[in-house]
Short mmCIF file of C-alpha atoms and ligand atoms in Angstrom, two decimals:
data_model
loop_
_atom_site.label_atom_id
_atom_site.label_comp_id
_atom_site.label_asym_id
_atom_site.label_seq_id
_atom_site.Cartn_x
_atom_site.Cartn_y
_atom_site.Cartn_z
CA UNK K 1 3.28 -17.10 -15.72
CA UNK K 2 5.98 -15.50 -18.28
CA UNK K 3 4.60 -12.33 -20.25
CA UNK K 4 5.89 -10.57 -22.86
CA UNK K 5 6.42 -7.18 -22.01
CA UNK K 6 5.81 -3.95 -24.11
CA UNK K 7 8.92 -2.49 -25.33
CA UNK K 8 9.73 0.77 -27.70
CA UNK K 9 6.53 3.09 -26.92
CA UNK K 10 6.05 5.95 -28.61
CA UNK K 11 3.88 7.72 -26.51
CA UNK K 12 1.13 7.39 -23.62
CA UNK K 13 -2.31 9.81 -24.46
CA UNK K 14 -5.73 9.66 -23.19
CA UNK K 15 -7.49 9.46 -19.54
CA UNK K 16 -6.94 6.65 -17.43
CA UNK K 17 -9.59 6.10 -14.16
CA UNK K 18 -7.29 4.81 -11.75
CA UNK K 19 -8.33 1.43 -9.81
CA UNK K 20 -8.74 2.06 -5.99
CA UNK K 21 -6.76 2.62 -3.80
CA UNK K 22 -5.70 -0.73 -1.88
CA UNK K 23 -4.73 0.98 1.64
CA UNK K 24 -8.59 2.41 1.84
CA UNK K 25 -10.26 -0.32 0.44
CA UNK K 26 -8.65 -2.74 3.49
CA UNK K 27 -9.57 -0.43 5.62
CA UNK K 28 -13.61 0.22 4.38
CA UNK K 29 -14.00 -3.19 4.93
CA UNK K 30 -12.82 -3.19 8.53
CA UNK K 31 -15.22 0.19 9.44
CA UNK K 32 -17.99 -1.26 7.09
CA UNK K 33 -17.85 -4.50 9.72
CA UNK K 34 -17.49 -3.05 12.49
CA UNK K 35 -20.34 -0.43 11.95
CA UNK K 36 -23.91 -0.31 12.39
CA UNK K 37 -26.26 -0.13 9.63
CA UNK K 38 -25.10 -0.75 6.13
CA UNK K 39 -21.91 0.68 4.38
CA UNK K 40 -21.73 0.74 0.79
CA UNK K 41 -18.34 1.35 -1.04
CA UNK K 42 -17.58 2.50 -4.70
CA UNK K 43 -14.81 1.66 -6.44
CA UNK K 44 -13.31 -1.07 -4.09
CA UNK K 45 -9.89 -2.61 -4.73
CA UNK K 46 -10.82 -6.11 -6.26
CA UNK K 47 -7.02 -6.89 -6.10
CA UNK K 48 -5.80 -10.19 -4.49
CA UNK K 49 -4.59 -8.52 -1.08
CA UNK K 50 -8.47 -6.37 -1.10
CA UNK K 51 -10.14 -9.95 -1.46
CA UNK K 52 -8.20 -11.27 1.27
CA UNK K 53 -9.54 -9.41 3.85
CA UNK K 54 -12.95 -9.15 2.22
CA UNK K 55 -12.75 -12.85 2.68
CA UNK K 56 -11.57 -12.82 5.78
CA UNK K 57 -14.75 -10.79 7.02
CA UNK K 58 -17.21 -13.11 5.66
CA UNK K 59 -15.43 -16.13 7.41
CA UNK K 60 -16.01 -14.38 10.84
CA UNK K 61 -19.54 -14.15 9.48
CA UNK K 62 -20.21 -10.47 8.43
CA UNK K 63 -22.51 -10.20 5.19
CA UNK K 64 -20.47 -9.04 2.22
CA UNK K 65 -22.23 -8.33 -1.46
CA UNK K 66 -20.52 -7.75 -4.37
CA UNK K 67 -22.03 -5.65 -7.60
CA UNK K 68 -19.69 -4.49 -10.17
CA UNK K 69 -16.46 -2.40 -8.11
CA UNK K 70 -19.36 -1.78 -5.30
CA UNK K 71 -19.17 -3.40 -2.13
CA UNK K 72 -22.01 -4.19 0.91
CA UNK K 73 -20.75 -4.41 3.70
CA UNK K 74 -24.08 -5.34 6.77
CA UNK K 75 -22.13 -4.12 9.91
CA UNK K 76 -21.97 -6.30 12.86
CA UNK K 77 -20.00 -4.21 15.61
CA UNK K 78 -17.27 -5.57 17.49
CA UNK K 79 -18.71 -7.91 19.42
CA UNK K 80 -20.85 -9.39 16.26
CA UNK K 81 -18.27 -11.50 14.81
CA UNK K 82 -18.46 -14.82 14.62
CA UNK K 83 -15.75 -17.69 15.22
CA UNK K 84 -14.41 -18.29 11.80
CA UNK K 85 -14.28 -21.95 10.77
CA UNK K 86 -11.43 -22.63 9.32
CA UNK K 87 -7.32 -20.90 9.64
CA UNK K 88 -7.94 -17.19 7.77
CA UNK K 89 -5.60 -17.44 4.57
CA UNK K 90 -3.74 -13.97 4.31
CA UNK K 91 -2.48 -14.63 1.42
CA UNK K 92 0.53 -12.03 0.31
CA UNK K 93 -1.28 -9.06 2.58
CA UNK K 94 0.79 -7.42 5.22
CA UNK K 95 -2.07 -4.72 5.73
CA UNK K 96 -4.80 -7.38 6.27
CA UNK K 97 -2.02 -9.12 8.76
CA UNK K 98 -1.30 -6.89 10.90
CA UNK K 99 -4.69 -4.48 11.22
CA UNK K 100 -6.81 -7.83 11.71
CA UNK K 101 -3.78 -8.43 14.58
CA UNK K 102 -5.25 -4.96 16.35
CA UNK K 103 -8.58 -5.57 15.28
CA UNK K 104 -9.29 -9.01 16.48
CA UNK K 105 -6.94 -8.95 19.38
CA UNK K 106 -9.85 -9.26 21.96
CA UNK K 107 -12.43 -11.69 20.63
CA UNK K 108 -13.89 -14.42 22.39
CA UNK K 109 -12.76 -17.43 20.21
CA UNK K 110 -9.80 -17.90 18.84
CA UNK K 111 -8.53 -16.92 15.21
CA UNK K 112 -5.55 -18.59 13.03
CA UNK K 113 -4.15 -17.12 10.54
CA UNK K 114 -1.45 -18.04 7.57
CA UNK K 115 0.23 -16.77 4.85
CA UNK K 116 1.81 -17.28 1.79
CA UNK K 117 5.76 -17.88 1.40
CA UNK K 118 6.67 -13.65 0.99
CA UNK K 119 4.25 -13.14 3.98
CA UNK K 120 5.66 -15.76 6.47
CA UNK K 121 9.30 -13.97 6.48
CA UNK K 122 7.59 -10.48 6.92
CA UNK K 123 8.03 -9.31 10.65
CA UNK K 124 5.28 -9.48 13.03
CA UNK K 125 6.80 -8.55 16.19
CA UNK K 126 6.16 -5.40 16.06
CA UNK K 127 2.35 -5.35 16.17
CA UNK K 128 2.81 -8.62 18.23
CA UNK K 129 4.63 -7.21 20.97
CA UNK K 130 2.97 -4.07 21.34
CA UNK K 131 -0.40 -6.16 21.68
CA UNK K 132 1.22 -8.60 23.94
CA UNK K 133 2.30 -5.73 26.04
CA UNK K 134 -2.03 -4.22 25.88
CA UNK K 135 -2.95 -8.13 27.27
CA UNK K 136 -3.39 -9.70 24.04
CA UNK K 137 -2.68 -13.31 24.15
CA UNK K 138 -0.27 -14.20 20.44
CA UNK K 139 1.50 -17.26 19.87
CA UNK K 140 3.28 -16.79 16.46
CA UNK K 141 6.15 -18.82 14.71
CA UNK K 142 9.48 -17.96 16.48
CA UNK K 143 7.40 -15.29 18.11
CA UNK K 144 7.66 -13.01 15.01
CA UNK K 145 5.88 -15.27 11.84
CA UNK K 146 2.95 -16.34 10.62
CA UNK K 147 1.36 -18.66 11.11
CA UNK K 148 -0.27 -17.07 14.24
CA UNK K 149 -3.18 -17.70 16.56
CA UNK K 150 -4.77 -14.93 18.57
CA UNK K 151 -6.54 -16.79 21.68
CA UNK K 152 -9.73 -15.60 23.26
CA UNK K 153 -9.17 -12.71 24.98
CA UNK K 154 -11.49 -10.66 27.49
CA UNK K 155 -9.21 -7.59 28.42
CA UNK K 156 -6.81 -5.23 26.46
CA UNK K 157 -5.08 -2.26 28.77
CA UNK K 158 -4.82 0.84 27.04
CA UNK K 159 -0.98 1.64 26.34
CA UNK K 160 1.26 4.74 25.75
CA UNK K 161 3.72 4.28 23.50
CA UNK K 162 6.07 5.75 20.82
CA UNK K 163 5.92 3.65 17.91
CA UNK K 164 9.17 2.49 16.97
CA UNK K 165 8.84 1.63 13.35
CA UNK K 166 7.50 4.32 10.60
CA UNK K 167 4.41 1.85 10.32
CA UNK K 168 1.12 3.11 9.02
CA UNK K 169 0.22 -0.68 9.85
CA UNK K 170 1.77 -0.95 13.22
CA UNK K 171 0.15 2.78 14.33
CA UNK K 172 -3.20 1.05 12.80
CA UNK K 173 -3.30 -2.39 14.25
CA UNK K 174 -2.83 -0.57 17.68
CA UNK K 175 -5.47 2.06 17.28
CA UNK K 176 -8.06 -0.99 16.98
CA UNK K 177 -6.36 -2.20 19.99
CA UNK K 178 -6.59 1.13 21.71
CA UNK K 179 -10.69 1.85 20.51
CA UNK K 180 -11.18 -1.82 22.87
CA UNK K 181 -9.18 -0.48 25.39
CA UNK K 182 -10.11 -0.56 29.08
CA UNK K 183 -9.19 3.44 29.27
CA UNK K 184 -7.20 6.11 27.08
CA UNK K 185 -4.27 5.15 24.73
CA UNK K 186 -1.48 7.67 23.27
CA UNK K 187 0.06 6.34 20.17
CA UNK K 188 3.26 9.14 19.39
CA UNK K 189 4.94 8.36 15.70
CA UNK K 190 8.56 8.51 15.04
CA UNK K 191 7.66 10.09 11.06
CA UNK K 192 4.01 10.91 9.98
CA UNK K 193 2.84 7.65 7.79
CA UNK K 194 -0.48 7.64 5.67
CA UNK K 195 -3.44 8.43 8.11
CA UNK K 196 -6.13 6.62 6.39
CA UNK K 197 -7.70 4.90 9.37
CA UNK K 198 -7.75 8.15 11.54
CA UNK K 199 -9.51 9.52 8.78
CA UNK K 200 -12.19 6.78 8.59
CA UNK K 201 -12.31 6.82 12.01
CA UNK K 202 -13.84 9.86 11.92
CA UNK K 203 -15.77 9.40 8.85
CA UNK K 204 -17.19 6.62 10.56
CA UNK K 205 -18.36 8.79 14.04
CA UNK K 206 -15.78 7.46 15.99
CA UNK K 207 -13.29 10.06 17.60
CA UNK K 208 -9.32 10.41 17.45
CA UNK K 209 -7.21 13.47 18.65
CA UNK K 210 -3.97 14.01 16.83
CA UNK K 211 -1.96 16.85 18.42
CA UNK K 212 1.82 16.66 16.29
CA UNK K 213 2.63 13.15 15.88
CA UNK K 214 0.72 12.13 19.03
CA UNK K 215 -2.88 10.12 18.28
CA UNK K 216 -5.22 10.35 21.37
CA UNK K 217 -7.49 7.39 21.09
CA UNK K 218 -10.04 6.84 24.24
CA UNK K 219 -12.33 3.43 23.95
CA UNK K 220 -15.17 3.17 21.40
CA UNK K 221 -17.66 0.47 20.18
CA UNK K 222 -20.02 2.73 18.11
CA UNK K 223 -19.42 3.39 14.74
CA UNK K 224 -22.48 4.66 11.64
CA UNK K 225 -21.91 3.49 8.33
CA UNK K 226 -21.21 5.25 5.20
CA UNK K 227 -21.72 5.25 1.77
CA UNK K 228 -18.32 6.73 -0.39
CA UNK K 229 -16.25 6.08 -3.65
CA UNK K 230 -12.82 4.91 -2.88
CA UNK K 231 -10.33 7.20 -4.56
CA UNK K 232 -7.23 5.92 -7.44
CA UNK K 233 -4.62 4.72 -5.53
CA UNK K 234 -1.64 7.10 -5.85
CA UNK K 235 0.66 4.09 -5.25
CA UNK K 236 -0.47 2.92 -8.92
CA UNK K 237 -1.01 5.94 -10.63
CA UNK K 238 2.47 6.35 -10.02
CA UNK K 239 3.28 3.86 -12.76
CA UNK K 240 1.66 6.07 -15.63
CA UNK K 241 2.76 8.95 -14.21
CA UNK K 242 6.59 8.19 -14.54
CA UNK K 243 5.77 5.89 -17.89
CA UNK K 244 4.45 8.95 -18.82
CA UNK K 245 7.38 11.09 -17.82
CA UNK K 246 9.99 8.94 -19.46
CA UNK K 247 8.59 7.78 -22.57
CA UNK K 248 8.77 11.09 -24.91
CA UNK K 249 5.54 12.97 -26.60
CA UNK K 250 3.19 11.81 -23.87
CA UNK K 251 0.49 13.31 -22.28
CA UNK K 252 -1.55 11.32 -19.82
CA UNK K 253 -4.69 12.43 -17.78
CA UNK K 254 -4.84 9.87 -14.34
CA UNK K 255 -8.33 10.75 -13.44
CA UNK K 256 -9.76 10.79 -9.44
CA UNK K 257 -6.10 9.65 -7.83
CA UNK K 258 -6.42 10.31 -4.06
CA UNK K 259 -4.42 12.91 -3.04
CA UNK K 260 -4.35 12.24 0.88
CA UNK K 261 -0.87 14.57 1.63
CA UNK K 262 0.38 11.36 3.59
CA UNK K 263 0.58 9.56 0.26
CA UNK K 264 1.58 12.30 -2.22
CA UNK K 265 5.59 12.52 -1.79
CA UNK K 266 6.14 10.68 -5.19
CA UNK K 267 4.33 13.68 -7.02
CA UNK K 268 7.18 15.98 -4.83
CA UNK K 269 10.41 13.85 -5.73
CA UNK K 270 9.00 13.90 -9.16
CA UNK K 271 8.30 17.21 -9.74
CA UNK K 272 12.03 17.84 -7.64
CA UNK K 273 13.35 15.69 -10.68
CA UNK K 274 12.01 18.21 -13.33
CA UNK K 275 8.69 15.92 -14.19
CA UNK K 276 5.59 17.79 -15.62
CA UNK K 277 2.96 17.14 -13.50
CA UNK K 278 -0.01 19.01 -12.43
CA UNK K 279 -3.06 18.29 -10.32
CA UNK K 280 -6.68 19.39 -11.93
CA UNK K 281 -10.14 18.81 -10.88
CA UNK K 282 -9.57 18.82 -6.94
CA UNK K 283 -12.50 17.32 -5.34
CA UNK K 284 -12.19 17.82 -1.42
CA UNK K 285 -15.63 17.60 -0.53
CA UNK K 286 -14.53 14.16 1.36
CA UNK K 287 -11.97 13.97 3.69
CA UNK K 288 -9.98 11.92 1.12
CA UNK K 289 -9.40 14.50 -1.39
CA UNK K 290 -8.88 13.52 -5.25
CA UNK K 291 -7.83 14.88 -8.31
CA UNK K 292 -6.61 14.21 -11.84
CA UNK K 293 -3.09 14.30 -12.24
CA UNK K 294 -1.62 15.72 -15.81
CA UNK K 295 1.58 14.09 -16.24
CA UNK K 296 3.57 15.28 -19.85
CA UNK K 297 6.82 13.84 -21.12
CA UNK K 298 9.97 15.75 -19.90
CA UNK K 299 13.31 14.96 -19.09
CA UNK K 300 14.73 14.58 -15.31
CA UNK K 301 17.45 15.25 -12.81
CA UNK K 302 19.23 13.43 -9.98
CA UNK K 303 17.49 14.15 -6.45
CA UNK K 304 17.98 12.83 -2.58
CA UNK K 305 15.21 10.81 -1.25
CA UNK K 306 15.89 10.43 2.98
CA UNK K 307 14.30 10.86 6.30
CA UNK K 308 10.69 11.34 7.06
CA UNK K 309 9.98 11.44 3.56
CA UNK K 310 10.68 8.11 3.40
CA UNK K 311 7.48 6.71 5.04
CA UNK K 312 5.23 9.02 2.27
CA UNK K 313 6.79 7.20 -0.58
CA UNK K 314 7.49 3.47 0.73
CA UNK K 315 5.76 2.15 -1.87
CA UNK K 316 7.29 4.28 -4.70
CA UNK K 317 11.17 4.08 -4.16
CA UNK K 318 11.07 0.92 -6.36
CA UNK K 319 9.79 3.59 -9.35
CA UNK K 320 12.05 6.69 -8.07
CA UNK K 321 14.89 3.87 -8.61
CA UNK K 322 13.68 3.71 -12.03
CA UNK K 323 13.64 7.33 -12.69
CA UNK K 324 17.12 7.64 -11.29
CA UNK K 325 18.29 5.81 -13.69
CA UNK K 326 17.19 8.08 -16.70
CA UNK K 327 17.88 11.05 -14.72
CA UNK K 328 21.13 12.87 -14.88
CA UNK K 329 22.99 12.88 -11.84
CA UNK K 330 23.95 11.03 -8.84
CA UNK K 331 20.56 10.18 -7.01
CA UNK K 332 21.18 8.89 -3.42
CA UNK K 333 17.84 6.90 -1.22
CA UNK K 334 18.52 6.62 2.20
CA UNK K 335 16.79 6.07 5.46
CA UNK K 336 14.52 3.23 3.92
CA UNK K 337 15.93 -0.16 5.52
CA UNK K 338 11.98 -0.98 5.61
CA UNK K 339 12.04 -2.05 2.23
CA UNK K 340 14.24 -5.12 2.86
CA UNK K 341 10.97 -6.11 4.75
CA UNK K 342 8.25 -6.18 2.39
CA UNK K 343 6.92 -8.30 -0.66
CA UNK K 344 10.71 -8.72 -1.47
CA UNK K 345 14.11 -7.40 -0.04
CA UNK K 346 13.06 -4.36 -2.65
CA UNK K 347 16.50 -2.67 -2.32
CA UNK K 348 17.96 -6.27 -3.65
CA UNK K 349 15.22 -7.14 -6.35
CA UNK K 350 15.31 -3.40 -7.44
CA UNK K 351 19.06 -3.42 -8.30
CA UNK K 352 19.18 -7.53 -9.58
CA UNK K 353 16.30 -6.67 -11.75
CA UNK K 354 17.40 -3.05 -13.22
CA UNK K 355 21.23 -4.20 -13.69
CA UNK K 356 20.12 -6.56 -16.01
CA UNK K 357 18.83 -3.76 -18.07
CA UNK K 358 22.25 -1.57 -17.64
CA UNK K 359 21.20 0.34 -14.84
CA UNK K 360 24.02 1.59 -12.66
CA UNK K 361 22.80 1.21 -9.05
CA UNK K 362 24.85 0.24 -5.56
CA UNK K 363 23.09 -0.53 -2.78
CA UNK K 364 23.13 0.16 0.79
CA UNK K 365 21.51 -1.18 4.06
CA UNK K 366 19.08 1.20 4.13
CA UNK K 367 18.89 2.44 0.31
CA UNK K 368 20.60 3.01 -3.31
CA UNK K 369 22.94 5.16 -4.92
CA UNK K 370 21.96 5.23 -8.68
CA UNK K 371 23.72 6.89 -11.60
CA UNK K 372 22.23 8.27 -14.57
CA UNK K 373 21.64 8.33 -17.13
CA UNK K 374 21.71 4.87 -18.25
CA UNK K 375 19.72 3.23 -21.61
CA UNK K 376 17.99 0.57 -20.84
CA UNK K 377 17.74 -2.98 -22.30
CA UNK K 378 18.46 -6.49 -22.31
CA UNK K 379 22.27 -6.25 -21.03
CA UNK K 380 22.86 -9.73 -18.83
CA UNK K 381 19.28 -11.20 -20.12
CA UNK K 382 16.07 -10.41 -21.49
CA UNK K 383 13.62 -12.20 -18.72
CA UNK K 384 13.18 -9.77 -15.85
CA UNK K 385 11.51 -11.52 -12.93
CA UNK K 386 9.41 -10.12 -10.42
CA UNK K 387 10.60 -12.23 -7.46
CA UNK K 388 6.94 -12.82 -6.77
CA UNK K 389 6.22 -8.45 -5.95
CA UNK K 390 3.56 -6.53 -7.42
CA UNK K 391 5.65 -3.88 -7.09
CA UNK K 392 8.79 -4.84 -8.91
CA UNK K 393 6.97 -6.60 -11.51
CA UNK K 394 4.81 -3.54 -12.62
CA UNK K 395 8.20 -1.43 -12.21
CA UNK K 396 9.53 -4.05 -14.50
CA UNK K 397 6.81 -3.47 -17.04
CA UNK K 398 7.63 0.58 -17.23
CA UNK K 399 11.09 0.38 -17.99
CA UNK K 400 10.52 -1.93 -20.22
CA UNK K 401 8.66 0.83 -22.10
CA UNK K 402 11.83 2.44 -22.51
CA UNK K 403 13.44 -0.78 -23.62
CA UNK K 404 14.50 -1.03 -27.04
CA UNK K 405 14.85 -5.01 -26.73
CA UNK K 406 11.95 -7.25 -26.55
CA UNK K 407 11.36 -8.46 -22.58
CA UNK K 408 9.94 -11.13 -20.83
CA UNK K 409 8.37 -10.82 -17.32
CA UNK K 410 8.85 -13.60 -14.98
CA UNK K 411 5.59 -14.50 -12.87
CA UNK K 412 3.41 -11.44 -13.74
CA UNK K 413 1.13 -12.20 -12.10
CA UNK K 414 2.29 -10.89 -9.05
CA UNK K 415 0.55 -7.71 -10.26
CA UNK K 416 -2.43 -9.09 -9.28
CA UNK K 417 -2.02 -8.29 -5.87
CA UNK K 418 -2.28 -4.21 -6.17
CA UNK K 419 -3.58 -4.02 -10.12
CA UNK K 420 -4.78 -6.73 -11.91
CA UNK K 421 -6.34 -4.27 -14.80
CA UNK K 422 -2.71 -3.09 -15.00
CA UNK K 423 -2.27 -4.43 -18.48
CA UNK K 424 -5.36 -3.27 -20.15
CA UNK K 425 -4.71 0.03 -18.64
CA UNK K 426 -1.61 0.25 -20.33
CA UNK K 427 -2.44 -1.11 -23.74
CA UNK K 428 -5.77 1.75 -23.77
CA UNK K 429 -3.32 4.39 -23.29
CA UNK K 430 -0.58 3.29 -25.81
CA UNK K 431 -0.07 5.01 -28.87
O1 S3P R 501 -1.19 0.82 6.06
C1 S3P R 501 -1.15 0.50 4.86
O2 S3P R 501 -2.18 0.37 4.17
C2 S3P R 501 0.18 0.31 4.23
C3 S3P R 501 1.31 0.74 4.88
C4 S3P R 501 2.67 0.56 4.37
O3 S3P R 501 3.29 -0.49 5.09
P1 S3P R 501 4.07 -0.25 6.48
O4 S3P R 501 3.11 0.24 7.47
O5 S3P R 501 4.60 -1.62 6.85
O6 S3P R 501 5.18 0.71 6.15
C5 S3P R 501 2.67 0.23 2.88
O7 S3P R 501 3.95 -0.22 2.51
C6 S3P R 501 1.63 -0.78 2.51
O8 S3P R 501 1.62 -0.99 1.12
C7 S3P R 501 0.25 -0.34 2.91
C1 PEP R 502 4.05 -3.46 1.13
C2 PEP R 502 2.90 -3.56 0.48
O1 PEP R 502 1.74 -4.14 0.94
P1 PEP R 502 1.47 -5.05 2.22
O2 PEP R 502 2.41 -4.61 3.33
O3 PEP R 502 0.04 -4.84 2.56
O4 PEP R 502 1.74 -6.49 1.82
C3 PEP R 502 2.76 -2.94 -0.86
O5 PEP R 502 1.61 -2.88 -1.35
O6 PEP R 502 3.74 -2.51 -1.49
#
């Protein structure tokens, strides 16, 4: 699907209620499942990636309701679920991949599981091996694709281990090994990546001991369920907040984003760029804190984006690309060679897509060196394309905000897969 793409705004005003956030919503489906009693979620993700694992519960047979954004989830415990039918589709979903991996990795049946195109190149050996190396029995594609099948499997050993990729979904996948562990697991990290499921963990009664980087995880099959509102997903507030940075006389109010300190480095390199943004309304009566963010037009300056930062804003470089390229300055990402592994090779679909608009950007193996400022528009052609990535399709869409030339999007619907409301968002807040 081709869309035309709003160029030449004048200004972004008003309050947006941010959709929620895609990382928690996975993961209150897993707890919700794997709980007693009944969990009951507000605000779920209904992206494409949410439903996949939403799906993928009911198929091994755990009652699911849907109401509005609301979600009931009728826990069945670990050893409730049943033998799913048919090969679970994964669709685009690297989350739902590789926690089911941990989370299913000693069941008494066997699961299959496949992907789409994106999600059959993304690597797997490192939850696989890990697992292999705790007793889980994996046969994947060249050892390292989907499609997969996890066999039955009656023992796990409980493993020590540094992980050696800054993986919020590797460290995940192997604490839902660890909690069906025959004895106590240590999990070290190489950088601190979002800690959502140690948080729900403990939200859920369960127990996890982080000392540094170190998780202590001992085994666990008892978990109460809760009731809670899912928080605004940082990772797409962050489009309004730098539309709202870059196009001028804007002043944008992104209401309940979740402002989990694991997921908040955007907000930092932002603000390190010269942004105006400022948090209001802190609600940290859950362990998820949220807050609105105020985000007001302002110009920006070149920054450094490298080491352990890196993990916090992942998602986000494909939008700090974008701002480089309307700050002044050399800006210089390094230390993220992960991005060649996700949706897209996101260091090469950031730089095809923004050249094409002007953008001065070289790459790197493992980042970008951008200069600014550059205007953007049409240059080499006026479709962008979002090679299939939520991510660099909704980038796409903000700089074409800036745009003074009318663009096309190439298949946007990608979007769907993180925020499908994306659209109508944007048009309420439009001048
Ligand atoms: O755990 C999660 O929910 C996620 C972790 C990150 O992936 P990696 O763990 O592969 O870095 C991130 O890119 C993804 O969008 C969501
Ligand atoms: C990398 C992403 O997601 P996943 O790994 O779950 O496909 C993302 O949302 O940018």
């Amino acid at each position: 699907m081709d869309k035309a793409l709003i160029a030449n705004a004048q200004g972004l005003h008003g309050t947006l209620t941010i959709p929620g956030d895609k990382s928690i919503s996975h993961r209150s489906i897993m707890f919700g499942a794997l709980a007693e009693g009944t969990t009951v979620i507000d605000h779920f993700l209904f992206s494409d990636d949410c439903k996949r694992t939403l799906a993928a519960f009911q198929a091994l047979g755990v009652p699911i309701t849907i109401e509005g954004d609301q979600v009931t989830i009728t826990g069945v415990g670990l050893n409730g679920l049943k033998a799913p039918k048919e090969p679970i589709d994964l669709g685009n979903s690297g989350t739902s991949t590789r926690l089911l991996l941990g989370l299913l990795s000693k069941q008494p049946f066997p699961i299959d599981f496949f992907g789409d195109a994106s999600l059959s190149k993304r690597p797997m050996q490192r939850v696989i091996g890990p697992l292999r190396q705790m007793g889980a029995q994996i046969t994947a594609t060249a050892d390292d694709f989907l499609p997969l099948t996890i066999a039955a499997n009656g023992q796990l050993n409980a493993i020590e281990m540094t992980v050696p990729v800054a993986s919020a979904q590797v460290k995940s996948a192997l604490i839902f090994a660890a909690l069906q562990a025959d004895g106590i697991s240590k999990l070290t990290e190489i950088a601190q990546t979002r800690d959502h499921t140690e948080r729900m963990l403990r939200q859920f009664g369960g127990e996890i001991e982080k000392d540094g980087l170190t998780l202590t995880i001992k085994p666990q099959n008892h978990f109460v369920a809760q009731q809670f509102r899912v928080p605004g997903d940082m990772s797409s507030a962050a489009f309004f907040a730098l539309a709202a940075t870059l196009v001028p006389n804007s002043e944008l109010r992104l209401a309940q984003v979740g402002l989990n300190k694991t997921r908040t480095g955007f907000l930092d390199v932002l603000s390190r760029m010269g942004a105006d943004i400022h948090v209001e309304n802190v609600d940290s009566r859950i362990d998820e804190v949220s807050g609105d963010l105020v985000v007001i037009s302002s110009a920006l300056k070149a920054t450094t984006v490298h080491g352990t930062e890196i993990a916090n804003v992942i998602d986000e470089i494909p939008l700090i690309a974008l701002a480089a390229t309307q700050a002044e300055g050399t800006t210089e990402i390094s230390d993220a060679a992960e991005l060649r592994v996700k949706e897209t090779d996101r260091i090469e679909t950031v730089a095809t897509e923004l050249r094409k608009l002007g953008a001065n950007i070289e790459t790197k193996p493992d980042g970008m060196i951008i200069h600014g400022p550059t205007p953007l528009r049409a240059v080499t052609s006026d479709t962008v394309d979002s090679h299939g990535d939520h991510r660099i399709g909704l980038m796409l869409a903000v700089a074409a905000l800036l745009s003074h030339s009318q663009l096309t999007l190439h298949d946007a619907a990608a979007i769907n897969v993180s925020y499908p409301s994306f659209f109508t968002d944007l048009k309420q807040v439009l001048d």
